[in-house]
PDB file of C-alpha atoms in Angstrom:
ATOM      1  CA  MET A   1     149.245  88.294 110.742  1.00 87.00           C
ATOM      2  CA  TYR A   2     147.764  91.587 111.903  1.00 97.00           C
ATOM      3  CA  ASP A   3     145.206  91.798 114.705  1.00 97.00           C
ATOM      4  CA  ALA A   4     143.125  94.365 112.785  1.00 98.00           C
ATOM      5  CA  ILE A   5     143.281  96.692 109.779  1.00 98.00           C
ATOM      6  CA  VAL A   6     142.086 100.313 109.891  1.00 98.00           C
ATOM      7  CA  PHE A   7     141.511 102.376 106.740  1.00 98.00           C
ATOM      8  CA  PHE A   8     141.624 106.169 106.969  1.00 98.00           C
ATOM      9  CA  ASP A   9     140.171 108.621 104.486  1.00 97.00           C
ATOM     10  CA  LEU A  10     142.065 111.922 104.509  1.00 97.00           C
ATOM     11  CA  ASP A  11     140.066 115.065 103.665  1.00 93.00           C
ATOM     12  CA  GLY A  12     137.491 115.721 106.355  1.00 96.00           C
ATOM     13  CA  THR A  13     138.609 112.620 108.250  1.00 98.00           C
ATOM     14  CA  LEU A  14     142.272 112.127 109.169  1.00 98.00           C
ATOM     15  CA  PHE A  15     142.947 115.705 108.031  1.00 97.00           C
ATOM     16  CA  ASP A  16     141.789 118.677 110.052  1.00 96.00           C
ATOM     17  CA  ASP A  17     140.335 121.634 108.179  1.00 94.00           C
ATOM     18  CA  GLN A  18     143.841 122.951 107.426  1.00 91.00           C
ATOM     19  CA  LYS A  19     144.842 119.662 105.723  1.00 91.00           C
ATOM     20  CA  ASN A  20     147.051 118.589 108.619  1.00 93.00           C
ATOM     21  CA  VAL A  21     146.957 115.405 110.706  1.00 97.00           C
ATOM     22  CA  LEU A  22     146.302 116.147 114.365  1.00 97.00           C
ATOM     23  CA  PRO A  23     149.237 115.177 116.635  1.00 97.00           C
ATOM     24  CA  SER A  24     146.841 113.006 118.662  1.00 97.00           C
ATOM     25  CA  SER A  25     145.925 111.061 115.519  1.00 98.00           C
ATOM     26  CA  ILE A  26     149.583 110.527 114.630  1.00 98.00           C
ATOM     27  CA  ALA A  27     150.235 109.216 118.151  1.00 98.00           C
ATOM     28  CA  ALA A  28     147.228 106.886 117.875  1.00 98.00           C
ATOM     29  CA  ILE A  29     148.434 105.443 114.548  1.00 98.00           C
ATOM     30  CA  LYS A  30     151.906 104.842 115.970  1.00 97.00           C
ATOM     31  CA  GLU A  31     150.370 103.145 119.020  1.00 98.00           C
ATOM     32  CA  MET A  32     148.400 100.815 116.744  1.00 98.00           C
ATOM     33  CA  THR A  33     151.526 100.003 114.735  1.00 97.00           C
ATOM     34  CA  LYS A  34     153.254  98.915 117.932  1.00 96.00           C
ATOM     35  CA  ASN A  35     150.206  96.802 118.771  1.00 96.00           C
ATOM     36  CA  ASN A  36     150.229  94.898 115.460  1.00 97.00           C
ATOM     37  CA  ILE A  37     147.332  96.820 113.872  1.00 98.00           C
ATOM     38  CA  LEU A  38     147.818  97.826 110.235  1.00 98.00           C
ATOM     39  CA  SER A  39     146.819 101.403 109.393  1.00 98.00           C
ATOM     40  CA  VAL A  40     146.120 102.180 105.735  1.00 98.00           C
ATOM     41  CA  ILE A  41     145.452 105.509 104.038  1.00 98.00           C
ATOM     42  CA  SER A  42     142.433 105.232 101.727  1.00 97.00           C
ATOM     43  CA  THR A  43     141.980 108.427  99.759  1.00 96.00           C
ATOM     44  CA  GLY A  44     140.849 110.054  96.555  1.00 92.00           C
ATOM     45  CA  ARG A  45     144.247 111.714  96.428  1.00 93.00           C
ATOM     46  CA  ASN A  46     147.327 110.361  94.673  1.00 95.00           C
ATOM     47  CA  VAL A  47     150.503 109.156  96.380  1.00 96.00           C
ATOM     48  CA  PHE A  48     152.633 112.161  95.431  1.00 95.00           C
ATOM     49  CA  GLU A  49     150.061 114.474  97.042  1.00 94.00           C
ATOM     50  CA  VAL A  50     150.170 112.774 100.428  1.00 95.00           C
ATOM     51  CA  GLN A  51     153.699 111.431 100.770  1.00 95.00           C
ATOM     52  CA  TYR A  52     154.210 113.833 103.665  1.00 94.00           C
ATOM     53  CA  VAL A  53     151.331 112.116 105.506  1.00 95.00           C
ATOM     54  CA  LEU A  54     152.956 108.715 105.015  1.00 96.00           C
ATOM     55  CA  ASP A  55     156.240 110.143 106.246  1.00 96.00           C
ATOM     56  CA  GLU A  56     154.877 111.755 109.409  1.00 95.00           C
ATOM     57  CA  THR A  57     152.719 108.778 110.373  1.00 96.00           C
ATOM     58  CA  GLY A  58     155.300 106.161 109.451  1.00 96.00           C
ATOM     59  CA  LEU A  59     152.813 104.404 107.153  1.00 97.00           C
ATOM     60  CA  ASP A  60     153.754 102.766 103.852  1.00 96.00           C
ATOM     61  CA  THR A  61     150.442 101.210 102.729  1.00 98.00           C
ATOM     62  CA  ILE A  62     147.886 103.244 100.796  1.00 98.00           C
ATOM     63  CA  VAL A  63     144.811 102.822  98.619  1.00 98.00           C
ATOM     64  CA  SER A  64     145.056 106.008  96.557  1.00 97.00           C
ATOM     65  CA  ALA A  65     143.177 107.763  93.756  1.00 96.00           C
ATOM     66  CA  ASN A  66     139.912 106.108  94.837  1.00 94.00           C
ATOM     67  CA  GLY A  67     141.373 102.631  94.364  1.00 96.00           C
ATOM     68  CA  SER A  68     143.309 103.344  91.161  1.00 97.00           C
ATOM     69  CA  TYR A  69     146.746 102.860  92.727  1.00 98.00           C
ATOM     70  CA  VAL A  70     147.450 100.490  95.623  1.00 98.00           C
ATOM     71  CA  GLN A  71     150.736 100.356  97.520  1.00 97.00           C
ATOM     72  CA  TYR A  72     151.642  97.824 100.216  1.00 97.00           C
ATOM     73  CA  GLN A  73     154.707  98.107 102.433  1.00 96.00           C
ATOM     74  CA  GLY A  74     156.075 100.838 100.193  1.00 95.00           C
ATOM     75  CA  LYS A  75     155.759  98.875  96.937  1.00 95.00           C
ATOM     76  CA  LYS A  76     153.239  99.091  94.097  1.00 96.00           C
ATOM     77  CA  LEU A  77     150.662  96.347  94.354  1.00 96.00           C
ATOM     78  CA  HIS A  78     148.236  97.473  91.650  1.00 96.00           C
ATOM     79  CA  GLN A  79     147.831 100.309  89.162  1.00 97.00           C
ATOM     80  CA  GLU A  80     144.905 101.087  86.903  1.00 97.00           C
ATOM     81  CA  VAL A  81     145.669 102.628  83.497  1.00 98.00           C
ATOM     82  CA  ILE A  82     143.023 104.602  81.601  1.00 98.00           C
ATOM     83  CA  PRO A  83     143.388 103.788  77.864  1.00 98.00           C
ATOM     84  CA  GLU A  84     144.677 106.632  75.713  1.00 98.00           C
ATOM     85  CA  ASP A  85     141.707 106.498  73.355  1.00 98.00           C
ATOM     86  CA  VAL A  86     139.398 106.947  76.347  1.00 98.00           C
ATOM     87  CA  LEU A  87     141.493 109.890  77.507  1.00 98.00           C
ATOM     88  CA  ASP A  88     141.190 111.416  74.033  1.00 98.00           C
ATOM     89  CA  GLU A  89     137.424 110.964  73.944  1.00 98.00           C
ATOM     90  CA  PHE A  90     136.952 112.256  77.477  1.00 98.00           C
ATOM     91  CA  THR A  91     139.131 115.290  76.847  1.00 98.00           C
ATOM     92  CA  ASP A  92     137.260 116.154  73.645  1.00 98.00           C
ATOM     93  CA  TYR A  93     133.924 115.914  75.446  1.00 98.00           C
ATOM     94  CA  ALA A  94     135.136 118.007  78.412  1.00 98.00           C
ATOM     95  CA  ASN A  95     136.496 120.636  76.024  1.00 98.00           C
ATOM     96  CA  GLN A  96     133.069 120.863  74.394  1.00 98.00           C
ATOM     97  CA  GLN A  97     131.625 121.565  77.851  1.00 97.00           C
ATOM     98  CA  GLY A  98     134.330 124.097  78.686  1.00 97.00           C
ATOM     99  CA  ASP A  99     135.454 121.916  81.618  1.00 98.00           C
ATOM    100  CA  PRO A 100     139.174 121.653  82.476  1.00 98.00           C
ATOM    101  CA  VAL A 101     140.625 118.164  82.994  1.00 98.00           C
ATOM    102  CA  GLY A 102     143.412 117.136  85.353  1.00 98.00           C
ATOM    103  CA  TYR A 103     145.433 113.992  84.528  1.00 98.00           C
ATOM    104  CA  PHE A 104     147.060 112.117  87.423  1.00 98.00           C
ATOM    105  CA  ASN A 105     149.315 109.209  88.247  1.00 97.00           C
ATOM    106  CA  ASN A 106     151.224 108.303  91.420  1.00 95.00           C
ATOM    107  CA  ARG A 107     154.106 110.648  90.515  1.00 95.00           C
ATOM    108  CA  GLY A 108     152.414 113.858  89.387  1.00 97.00           C
ATOM    109  CA  PHE A 109     149.698 115.613  87.401  1.00 98.00           C
ATOM    110  CA  ARG A 110     148.957 118.246  84.770  1.00 98.00           C
ATOM    111  CA  LEU A 111     145.921 120.194  83.563  1.00 98.00           C
ATOM    112  CA  ASN A 112     144.815 120.624  79.974  1.00 98.00           C
ATOM    113  CA  GLN A 113     143.685 124.165  80.851  1.00 98.00           C
ATOM    114  CA  ALA A 114     143.195 126.331  83.918  1.00 97.00           C
ATOM    115  CA  ASN A 115     140.334 128.465  85.214  1.00 97.00           C
ATOM    116  CA  GLU A 116     139.213 129.940  88.529  1.00 96.00           C
ATOM    117  CA  ALA A 117     137.913 126.563  89.771  1.00 96.00           C
ATOM    118  CA  THR A 118     141.243 124.820  89.154  1.00 98.00           C
ATOM    119  CA  LYS A 119     143.174 127.678  90.743  1.00 96.00           C
ATOM    120  CA  GLU A 120     141.005 127.591  93.864  1.00 95.00           C
ATOM    121  CA  ASN A 121     141.091 123.795  94.063  1.00 94.00           C
ATOM    122  CA  PHE A 122     144.842 123.367  93.873  1.00 95.00           C
ATOM    123  CA  LYS A 123     145.520 126.341  96.106  1.00 92.00           C
ATOM    124  CA  LEU A 124     143.489 124.576  98.810  1.00 88.00           C
ATOM    125  CA  LEU A 125     145.424 121.358  98.136  1.00 88.00           C
ATOM    126  CA  ARG A 126     148.775 123.199  98.193  1.00 87.00           C
ATOM    127  CA  LEU A 127     149.691 121.888  94.764  1.00 93.00           C
ATOM    128  CA  ASP A 128     151.410 123.619  91.858  1.00 94.00           C
ATOM    129  CA  ALA A 129     148.998 123.060  88.971  1.00 97.00           C
ATOM    130  CA  LYS A 130     150.847 123.211  85.659  1.00 97.00           C
ATOM    131  CA  VAL A 131     149.176 123.158  82.252  1.00 98.00           C
ATOM    132  CA  ASP A 132     150.319 120.560  79.721  1.00 98.00           C
ATOM    133  CA  PRO A 133     147.572 119.286  77.383  1.00 98.00           C
ATOM    134  CA  ASP A 134     149.934 116.589  76.034  1.00 97.00           C
ATOM    135  CA  PHE A 135     150.792 115.123  79.453  1.00 98.00           C
ATOM    136  CA  TYR A 136     148.595 112.060  79.033  1.00 98.00           C
ATOM    137  CA  HIS A 137     150.198 111.194  75.694  1.00 97.00           C
ATOM    138  CA  HIS A 138     153.528 110.383  77.350  1.00 96.00           C
ATOM    139  CA  GLU A 139     152.489 109.348  80.877  1.00 97.00           C
ATOM    140  CA  GLN A 140     150.292 106.509  82.114  1.00 97.00           C
ATOM    141  CA  ILE A 141     147.171 108.007  83.709  1.00 98.00           C
ATOM    142  CA  ASN A 142     145.159 106.219  86.388  1.00 97.00           C
ATOM    143  CA  PHE A 143     142.888 109.040  87.565  1.00 97.00           C
ATOM    144  CA  MET A 144     141.345 112.312  86.370  1.00 98.00           C
ATOM    145  CA  ASN A 145     139.495 115.334  87.717  1.00 98.00           C
ATOM    146  CA  VAL A 146     136.988 117.100  85.488  1.00 98.00           C
ATOM    147  CA  PHE A 147     136.067 120.534  86.753  1.00 98.00           C
ATOM    148  CA  ASN A 148     132.379 121.414  86.910  1.00 98.00           C
ATOM    149  CA  GLU A 149     129.804 121.935  89.626  1.00 96.00           C
ATOM    150  CA  ASP A 150     126.646 120.207  88.408  1.00 95.00           C
ATOM    151  CA  LYS A 151     127.246 117.743  85.569  1.00 97.00           C
ATOM    152  CA  GLU A 152     127.498 114.383  87.350  1.00 95.00           C
ATOM    153  CA  GLU A 153     124.569 112.777  85.562  1.00 96.00           C
ATOM    154  CA  GLN A 154     125.605 114.152  82.195  1.00 97.00           C
ATOM    155  CA  TYR A 155     129.132 112.718  82.386  1.00 98.00           C
ATOM    156  CA  GLN A 156     128.006 109.482  84.018  1.00 97.00           C
ATOM    157  CA  GLU A 157     125.547 108.848  81.210  1.00 97.00           C
ATOM    158  CA  ARG A 158     128.022 109.786  78.470  1.00 98.00           C
ATOM    159  CA  PHE A 159     130.776 107.469  79.790  1.00 98.00           C
ATOM    160  CA  LYS A 160     128.624 104.739  81.317  1.00 98.00           C
ATOM    161  CA  GLY A 161     130.475 101.415  81.380  1.00 98.00           C
ATOM    162  CA  VAL A 162     133.768 103.122  80.512  1.00 98.00           C
ATOM    163  CA  LEU A 163     134.520 105.456  83.411  1.00 98.00           C
ATOM    164  CA  SER A 164     133.292 105.883  86.976  1.00 96.00           C
ATOM    165  CA  LEU A 165     132.719 109.455  88.123  1.00 96.00           C
ATOM    166  CA  VAL A 166     132.022 110.575  91.699  1.00 91.00           C
ATOM    167  CA  ARG A 167     131.901 114.025  93.267  1.00 90.00           C
ATOM    168  CA  ASN A 168     134.474 114.337  96.015  1.00 82.00           C
ATOM    169  CA  ASN A 169     134.496 118.137  96.163  1.00 87.00           C
ATOM    170  CA  PRO A 170     132.182 120.883  94.899  1.00 93.00           C
ATOM    171  CA  ARG A 171     134.498 121.874  92.049  1.00 96.00           C
ATOM    172  CA  ALA A 172     135.360 118.569  90.362  1.00 97.00           C
ATOM    173  CA  LEU A 173     134.413 114.969  89.630  1.00 97.00           C
ATOM    174  CA  ASP A 174     136.882 112.196  90.458  1.00 96.00           C
ATOM    175  CA  THR A 175     137.175 110.010  87.356  1.00 98.00           C
ATOM    176  CA  MET A 176     138.453 106.419  87.222  1.00 97.00           C
ATOM    177  CA  ASN A 177     138.141 103.337  85.038  1.00 98.00           C
ATOM    178  CA  ALA A 178     134.633 101.880  85.242  1.00 98.00           C
ATOM    179  CA  GLY A 179     134.037  99.940  88.440  1.00 96.00           C
ATOM    180  CA  VAL A 180     137.101 101.301  90.246  1.00 96.00           C
ATOM    181  CA  SER A 181     136.511 102.626  93.767  1.00 93.00           C
ATOM    182  CA  LYS A 182     137.991 102.557  97.232  1.00 94.00           C
ATOM    183  CA  ARG A 183     136.127  99.257  97.647  1.00 95.00           C
ATOM    184  CA  THR A 184     137.929  97.591  94.738  1.00 96.00           C
ATOM    185  CA  GLY A 185     141.264  98.998  95.882  1.00 97.00           C
ATOM    186  CA  ILE A 186     140.747  97.603  99.376  1.00 97.00           C
ATOM    187  CA  GLN A 187     139.687  94.248  97.967  1.00 97.00           C
ATOM    188  CA  ILE A 188     142.831  94.081  95.825  1.00 97.00           C
ATOM    189  CA  LEU A 189     144.991  94.947  98.832  1.00 98.00           C
ATOM    190  CA  LEU A 190     143.397  92.348 101.101  1.00 97.00           C
ATOM    191  CA  GLU A 191     143.572  89.557  98.526  1.00 96.00           C
ATOM    192  CA  ALA A 192     146.988  90.272  96.995  1.00 95.00           C
ATOM    193  CA  ALA A 193     148.676  90.839 100.367  1.00 96.00           C
ATOM    194  CA  HIS A 194     146.883  87.810 101.894  1.00 96.00           C
ATOM    195  CA  LEU A 195     145.161  89.888 104.558  1.00 97.00           C
ATOM    196  CA  GLU A 196     141.728  88.256 104.367  1.00 94.00           C
ATOM    197  CA  ASN A 197     139.937  87.147 107.545  1.00 94.00           C
ATOM    198  CA  ILE A 198     141.294  90.073 109.553  1.00 98.00           C
ATOM    199  CA  HIS A 199     138.713  92.433 111.073  1.00 98.00           C
ATOM    200  CA  THR A 200     138.611  95.679 109.110  1.00 98.00           C
ATOM    201  CA  TYR A 201     137.575  99.185 110.154  1.00 98.00           C
ATOM    202  CA  ALA A 202     137.274 102.348 108.070  1.00 98.00           C
ATOM    203  CA  PHE A 203     136.952 106.035 108.905  1.00 98.00           C
ATOM    204  CA  GLY A 204     135.333 108.285 106.290  1.00 97.00           C
ATOM    205  CA  ASP A 205     133.069 111.238 105.714  1.00 97.00           C
ATOM    206  CA  GLN A 206     131.995 111.627 102.075  1.00 93.00           C
ATOM    207  CA  LEU A 207     130.222 109.933  99.168  1.00 89.00           C
ATOM    208  CA  ASN A 208     133.403 108.353  97.806  1.00 86.00           C
ATOM    209  CA  ASP A 209     133.676 106.519 101.149  1.00 93.00           C
ATOM    210  CA  LEU A 210     130.341 104.712 100.832  1.00 94.00           C
ATOM    211  CA  GLN A 211     131.710 101.770  98.840  1.00 91.00           C
ATOM    212  CA  MET A 212     134.644 101.521 101.262  1.00 95.00           C
ATOM    213  CA  PHE A 213     132.102 101.328 104.087  1.00 97.00           C
ATOM    214  CA  GLU A 214     130.403  98.413 102.302  1.00 95.00           C
ATOM    215  CA  MET A 215     133.718  96.548 102.033  1.00 96.00           C
ATOM    216  CA  VAL A 216     134.862  96.693 105.673  1.00 98.00           C
ATOM    217  CA  ASP A 217     133.472  95.017 108.773  1.00 98.00           C
ATOM    218  CA  THR A 218     133.063  98.210 110.814  1.00 98.00           C
ATOM    219  CA  PRO A 219     132.506 101.568 109.065  1.00 98.00           C
ATOM    220  CA  ILE A 220     132.983 104.709 111.183  1.00 98.00           C
ATOM    221  CA  ALA A 221     131.740 108.129 110.045  1.00 98.00           C
ATOM    222  CA  MET A 222     132.915 111.533 111.163  1.00 98.00           C
ATOM    223  CA  ALA A 223     130.400 113.880 112.799  1.00 98.00           C
ATOM    224  CA  ASN A 224     131.218 116.437 110.094  1.00 97.00           C
ATOM    225  CA  GLY A 225     130.499 113.891 107.350  1.00 96.00           C
ATOM    226  CA  HIS A 226     127.826 113.603 104.688  1.00 95.00           C
ATOM    227  CA  LYS A 227     124.401 112.429 105.879  1.00 96.00           C
ATOM    228  CA  LEU A 228     124.603 109.252 103.784  1.00 96.00           C
ATOM    229  CA  ALA A 229     128.016 108.361 105.229  1.00 97.00           C
ATOM    230  CA  LYS A 230     126.645 108.670 108.746  1.00 98.00           C
ATOM    231  CA  GLU A 231     123.621 106.550 107.848  1.00 98.00           C
ATOM    232  CA  LYS A 232     125.911 103.768 106.539  1.00 97.00           C
ATOM    233  CA  ALA A 233     128.192 103.825 109.578  1.00 98.00           C
ATOM    234  CA  ALA A 234     128.224 101.411 112.489  1.00 98.00           C
ATOM    235  CA  TYR A 235     129.364 104.313 114.654  1.00 98.00           C
ATOM    236  CA  VAL A 236     129.542 108.101 114.285  1.00 98.00           C
ATOM    237  CA  THR A 237     132.534 109.602 116.052  1.00 98.00           C
ATOM    238  CA  THR A 238     133.277 113.244 116.791  1.00 98.00           C
ATOM    239  CA  SER A 239     134.429 115.637 114.062  1.00 98.00           C
ATOM    240  CA  ASN A 240     137.785 115.807 112.319  1.00 98.00           C
ATOM    241  CA  MET A 241     138.522 118.937 114.391  1.00 98.00           C
ATOM    242  CA  ASP A 242     137.504 117.302 117.687  1.00 97.00           C
ATOM    243  CA  ASP A 243     139.686 114.186 117.921  1.00 98.00           C
ATOM    244  CA  GLY A 244     137.255 112.097 115.896  1.00 98.00           C
ATOM    245  CA  ILE A 245     139.964 109.577 114.989  1.00 98.00           C
ATOM    246  CA  VAL A 246     141.144 109.053 118.562  1.00 98.00           C
ATOM    247  CA  ASN A 247     137.616 108.875 119.948  1.00 98.00           C
ATOM    248  CA  GLY A 248     136.551 106.367 117.288  1.00 98.00           C
ATOM    249  CA  LEU A 249     139.575 104.168 117.865  1.00 98.00           C
ATOM    250  CA  ARG A 250     139.011 104.235 121.624  1.00 98.00           C
ATOM    251  CA  HIS A 251     135.357 103.346 121.173  1.00 98.00           C
ATOM    252  CA  PHE A 252     136.409 100.086 119.511  1.00 98.00           C
ATOM    253  CA  ASN A 253     139.310  99.483 121.934  1.00 97.00           C
ATOM    254  CA  LEU A 254     141.928  99.828 119.205  1.00 98.00           C
ATOM    255  CA  ILE A 255     143.961 102.222 121.356  1.00 98.00           C
ATOM    256  CA  LYS A 256     144.030 103.007 125.075  1.00 92.00           C
TER     257      LYS A 256
END
């Protein structure tokens, strides 16, 4: 039984602005591991995108793709699958809007088309974005990005009850099966791995962290985070560039 569980968002939280984990944060995570505290990555990204983070921190538990794929102790615990007919309908609608779609699973991703927004996005994420409109016909898909800057309400209304869409960056909407979020992913992890009744903490900064904050006992927001994330937090730590992880963990006596 663990003494505590700490969930870490990545972008804007565990990551610095160059998408690296600060050495001090890595040392803190390793200290918690030695002290019987479970650290879990909880991210909108997919496993293949952040395997290097798991490797350098020594972690093997992750709630990825906003709860669409959950891994515990290096093994798949849960995977959402978006039905192919929904993928067809969503793709047709996005094409009508002129919005590229990215199709993801834990192993990789493809785009149905590319534009300047996709090029900028995946350059920042250091990913090689290949175009293959048929990718989702021969791969199980648990997560999508649809690239636009101002169509949240339009897509949410069109696919209400079928898909959940949330803006995690200015260029794209994260898209999951209806009801799926970091909250549901965390709930699945805690129940399936029999980790209930352990005090939970979470570090986050953006809108897709709000439901995670509602799920844990102690939500912690980064100083660089969204206003709503800071309002929901039990504590606001320093920024992701100013040892926010270490300072937050020390505040709650999780590390020395």
